[in-house]
Amino acid sequence: MTEKQITYTTLEEIRLHKEKLREDIRSHNEQISMLWTEITAPQKANSKGEFAANLLMNTITAIDGFILVRKLIKNYGFLFRRNKNK
């Protein structure tokens, strides 16, 4: 992302640019939230086969997430442990 250097001469120009950036951020946040909702929404199963496939896929995803968290805690768990002074 290359952005050209903009020089401002008044506070009003700064305020207008700031408001434009806020609107851009809001629109991007709305787009991201719509996409996230679309991606994470559960799929409707039309048959028993699709239901079983979705159930299996969700189970595998949950197990994969559990294994990932376990590995992260194993490798980086020292960051969250308290020092025990005996």
mmCIF file with all atom_site columns, C-alpha atoms in Angstrom:
data_model
loop_
_atom_site.group_PDB
_atom_site.id
_atom_site.type_symbol
_atom_site.label_atom_id
_atom_site.label_alt_id
_atom_site.label_comp_id
_atom_site.label_asym_id
_atom_site.label_entity_id
_atom_site.label_seq_id
_atom_site.pdbx_PDB_ins_code
_atom_site.Cartn_x
_atom_site.Cartn_y
_atom_site.Cartn_z
_atom_site.occupancy
_atom_site.B_iso_or_equiv
_atom_site.pdbx_formal_charge
_atom_site.auth_seq_id
_atom_site.auth_comp_id
_atom_site.auth_asym_id
_atom_site.auth_atom_id
_atom_site.pdbx_PDB_model_num
ATOM 1  C CA . MET A 1 1  ? 0.000   0.000   0.000  1.00 0.00 ? 1  MET A CA 1
ATOM 2  C CA . THR A 1 2  ? 1.745   3.117   -1.127 1.00 0.00 ? 2  THR A CA 1
ATOM 3  C CA . GLU A 1 3  ? 0.304   6.343   0.106  1.00 0.00 ? 3  GLU A CA 1
ATOM 4  C CA . LYS A 1 4  ? 1.307   9.728   -1.200 1.00 0.00 ? 4  LYS A CA 1
ATOM 5  C CA . GLN A 1 5  ? 2.415   12.361  1.256  1.00 0.00 ? 5  GLN A CA 1
ATOM 6  C CA . ILE A 1 6  ? -0.362  14.857  1.972  1.00 0.00 ? 6  ILE A CA 1
ATOM 7  C CA . THR A 1 7  ? 0.311   18.229  3.523  1.00 0.00 ? 7  THR A CA 1
ATOM 8  C CA . TYR A 1 8  ? -2.401  19.990  5.459  1.00 0.00 ? 8  TYR A CA 1
ATOM 9  C CA . THR A 1 9  ? -2.579  23.717  5.922  1.00 0.00 ? 9  THR A CA 1
ATOM 10 C CA . THR A 1 10 ? -5.624  24.050  8.175  1.00 0.00 ? 10 THR A CA 1
ATOM 11 C CA . LEU A 1 11 ? -7.229  22.168  11.015 1.00 0.00 ? 11 LEU A CA 1
ATOM 12 C CA . GLU A 1 12 ? -10.384 21.834  8.949  1.00 0.00 ? 12 GLU A CA 1
ATOM 13 C CA . GLU A 1 13 ? -8.506  19.838  6.289  1.00 0.00 ? 13 GLU A CA 1
ATOM 14 C CA . ILE A 1 14 ? -7.203  17.538  8.998  1.00 0.00 ? 14 ILE A CA 1
ATOM 15 C CA . ARG A 1 15 ? -10.712 17.085  10.434 1.00 0.00 ? 15 ARG A CA 1
ATOM 16 C CA . LEU A 1 16 ? -12.154 16.290  6.998  1.00 0.00 ? 16 LEU A CA 1
ATOM 17 C CA . HIS A 1 17 ? -9.417  13.756  6.279  1.00 0.00 ? 17 HIS A CA 1
ATOM 18 C CA . LYS A 1 18 ? -9.865  12.181  9.694  1.00 0.00 ? 18 LYS A CA 1
ATOM 19 C CA . GLU A 1 19 ? -13.621 11.844  9.147  1.00 0.00 ? 19 GLU A CA 1
ATOM 20 C CA . LYS A 1 20 ? -13.034 10.295  5.707  1.00 0.00 ? 20 LYS A CA 1
ATOM 21 C CA . LEU A 1 21 ? -10.661 7.760   7.255  1.00 0.00 ? 21 LEU A CA 1
ATOM 22 C CA . ARG A 1 22 ? -13.239 6.924   9.954  1.00 0.00 ? 22 ARG A CA 1
ATOM 23 C CA . GLU A 1 23 ? -15.873 6.286   7.310  1.00 0.00 ? 23 GLU A CA 1
ATOM 24 C CA . ASP A 1 24 ? -13.457 4.063   5.384  1.00 0.00 ? 24 ASP A CA 1
ATOM 25 C CA . ILE A 1 25 ? -12.685 2.094   8.533  1.00 0.00 ? 25 ILE A CA 1
ATOM 26 C CA . ARG A 1 26 ? -16.396 1.697   9.333  1.00 0.00 ? 26 ARG A CA 1
ATOM 27 C CA . SER A 1 27 ? -17.174 0.426   5.849  1.00 0.00 ? 27 SER A CA 1
ATOM 28 C CA . HIS A 1 28 ? -14.247 -2.016  5.981  1.00 0.00 ? 28 HIS A CA 1
ATOM 29 C CA . ASN A 1 29 ? -15.385 -3.258  9.406  1.00 0.00 ? 29 ASN A CA 1
ATOM 30 C CA . GLU A 1 30 ? -18.893 -3.837  8.061  1.00 0.00 ? 30 GLU A CA 1
ATOM 31 C CA . GLN A 1 31 ? -17.528 -5.774  5.089  1.00 0.00 ? 31 GLN A CA 1
ATOM 32 C CA . ILE A 1 32 ? -15.300 -7.875  7.333  1.00 0.00 ? 32 ILE A CA 1
ATOM 33 C CA . SER A 1 33 ? -18.139 -8.642  9.752  1.00 0.00 ? 33 SER A CA 1
ATOM 34 C CA . MET A 1 34 ? -20.440 -9.667  6.882  1.00 0.00 ? 34 MET A CA 1
ATOM 35 C CA . LEU A 1 35 ? -17.759 -11.951 5.439  1.00 0.00 ? 35 LEU A CA 1
ATOM 36 C CA . TRP A 1 36 ? -16.970 -13.401 8.861  1.00 0.00 ? 36 TRP A CA 1
ATOM 37 C CA . THR A 1 37 ? -20.638 -14.143 9.486  1.00 0.00 ? 37 THR A CA 1
ATOM 38 C CA . GLU A 1 38 ? -20.923 -15.751 6.066  1.00 0.00 ? 38 GLU A CA 1
ATOM 39 C CA . ILE A 1 39 ? -17.843 -17.903 6.635  1.00 0.00 ? 39 ILE A CA 1
ATOM 40 C CA . THR A 1 40 ? -18.665 -19.036 10.163 1.00 0.00 ? 40 THR A CA 1
ATOM 41 C CA . ALA A 1 41 ? -22.410 -19.620 9.706  1.00 0.00 ? 41 ALA A CA 1
ATOM 42 C CA . PRO A 1 42 ? -23.322 -23.270 10.050 1.00 0.00 ? 42 PRO A CA 1
ATOM 43 C CA . GLN A 1 43 ? -24.206 -24.944 6.783  1.00 0.00 ? 43 GLN A CA 1
ATOM 44 C CA . LYS A 1 44 ? -27.720 -26.276 6.283  1.00 0.00 ? 44 LYS A CA 1
ATOM 45 C CA . ALA A 1 45 ? -27.858 -29.993 5.648  1.00 0.00 ? 45 ALA A CA 1
ATOM 46 C CA . ASN A 1 46 ? -30.442 -31.118 3.105  1.00 0.00 ? 46 ASN A CA 1
ATOM 47 C CA . SER A 1 47 ? -29.922 -34.833 3.615  1.00 0.00 ? 47 SER A CA 1
ATOM 48 C CA . LYS A 1 48 ? -28.702 -37.245 6.240  1.00 0.00 ? 48 LYS A CA 1
ATOM 49 C CA . GLY A 1 49 ? -25.441 -37.681 4.327  1.00 0.00 ? 49 GLY A CA 1
ATOM 50 C CA . GLU A 1 50 ? -24.728 -33.946 4.359  1.00 0.00 ? 50 GLU A CA 1
ATOM 51 C CA . PHE A 1 51 ? -25.639 -33.820 8.053  1.00 0.00 ? 51 PHE A CA 1
ATOM 52 C CA . ALA A 1 52 ? -23.170 -36.609 8.832  1.00 0.00 ? 52 ALA A CA 1
ATOM 53 C CA . ALA A 1 53 ? -20.468 -34.945 6.718  1.00 0.00 ? 53 ALA A CA 1
ATOM 54 C CA . ASN A 1 54 ? -20.989 -31.607 8.485  1.00 0.00 ? 54 ASN A CA 1
ATOM 55 C CA . LEU A 1 55 ? -20.918 -33.290 11.886 1.00 0.00 ? 55 LEU A CA 1
ATOM 56 C CA . LEU A 1 56 ? -17.690 -35.092 11.009 1.00 0.00 ? 56 LEU A CA 1
ATOM 57 C CA . MET A 1 57 ? -16.121 -31.879 9.646  1.00 0.00 ? 57 MET A CA 1
ATOM 58 C CA . ASN A 1 58 ? -17.058 -29.936 12.807 1.00 0.00 ? 58 ASN A CA 1
ATOM 59 C CA . THR A 1 59 ? -15.669 -32.703 15.014 1.00 0.00 ? 59 THR A CA 1
ATOM 60 C CA . ILE A 1 60 ? -12.377 -32.767 13.129 1.00 0.00 ? 60 ILE A CA 1
ATOM 61 C CA . THR A 1 61 ? -12.147 -28.969 13.336 1.00 0.00 ? 61 THR A CA 1
ATOM 62 C CA . ALA A 1 62 ? -12.711 -29.054 17.110 1.00 0.00 ? 62 ALA A CA 1
ATOM 63 C CA . ILE A 1 63 ? -10.081 -31.766 17.603 1.00 0.00 ? 63 ILE A CA 1
ATOM 64 C CA . ASP A 1 64 ? -7.633  -29.877 15.390 1.00 0.00 ? 64 ASP A CA 1
ATOM 65 C CA . GLY A 1 65 ? -8.202  -26.713 17.422 1.00 0.00 ? 65 GLY A CA 1
ATOM 66 C CA . PHE A 1 66 ? -7.650  -28.610 20.676 1.00 0.00 ? 66 PHE A CA 1
ATOM 67 C CA . ILE A 1 67 ? -4.389  -30.097 19.395 1.00 0.00 ? 67 ILE A CA 1
ATOM 68 C CA . LEU A 1 68 ? -3.215  -26.672 18.186 1.00 0.00 ? 68 LEU A CA 1
ATOM 69 C CA . VAL A 1 69 ? -3.890  -25.075 21.580 1.00 0.00 ? 69 VAL A CA 1
ATOM 70 C CA . ARG A 1 70 ? -2.136  -27.946 23.333 1.00 0.00 ? 70 ARG A CA 1
ATOM 71 C CA . LYS A 1 71 ? 0.963   -27.524 21.157 1.00 0.00 ? 71 LYS A CA 1
ATOM 72 C CA . LEU A 1 72 ? 1.001   -23.766 21.681 1.00 0.00 ? 72 LEU A CA 1
ATOM 73 C CA . ILE A 1 73 ? 0.729   -24.158 25.448 1.00 0.00 ? 73 ILE A CA 1
ATOM 74 C CA . LYS A 1 74 ? 3.455   -26.797 25.411 1.00 0.00 ? 74 LYS A CA 1
ATOM 75 C CA . ASN A 1 75 ? 5.838   -24.555 23.455 1.00 0.00 ? 75 ASN A CA 1
ATOM 76 C CA . TYR A 1 76 ? 4.904   -21.149 24.850 1.00 0.00 ? 76 TYR A CA 1
ATOM 77 C CA . GLY A 1 77 ? 3.332   -22.020 28.190 1.00 0.00 ? 77 GLY A CA 1
ATOM 78 C CA . PHE A 1 78 ? 6.287   -20.566 30.068 1.00 0.00 ? 78 PHE A CA 1
ATOM 79 C CA . LEU A 1 79 ? 4.980   -17.102 29.176 1.00 0.00 ? 79 LEU A CA 1
ATOM 80 C CA . PHE A 1 80 ? 1.865   -17.673 31.302 1.00 0.00 ? 80 PHE A CA 1
ATOM 81 C CA . ARG A 1 81 ? 3.316   -19.493 34.283 1.00 0.00 ? 81 ARG A CA 1
ATOM 82 C CA . ARG A 1 82 ? 4.026   -17.746 37.538 1.00 0.00 ? 82 ARG A CA 1
ATOM 83 C CA . ASN A 1 83 ? 7.412   -18.013 39.160 1.00 0.00 ? 83 ASN A CA 1
ATOM 84 C CA . LYS A 1 84 ? 7.191   -20.157 42.268 1.00 0.00 ? 84 LYS A CA 1
ATOM 85 C CA . ASN A 1 85 ? 9.681   -19.012 44.865 1.00 0.00 ? 85 ASN A CA 1
ATOM 86 C CA . LYS A 1 86 ? 10.286  -21.695 47.453 1.00 0.00 ? 86 LYS A CA 1
#
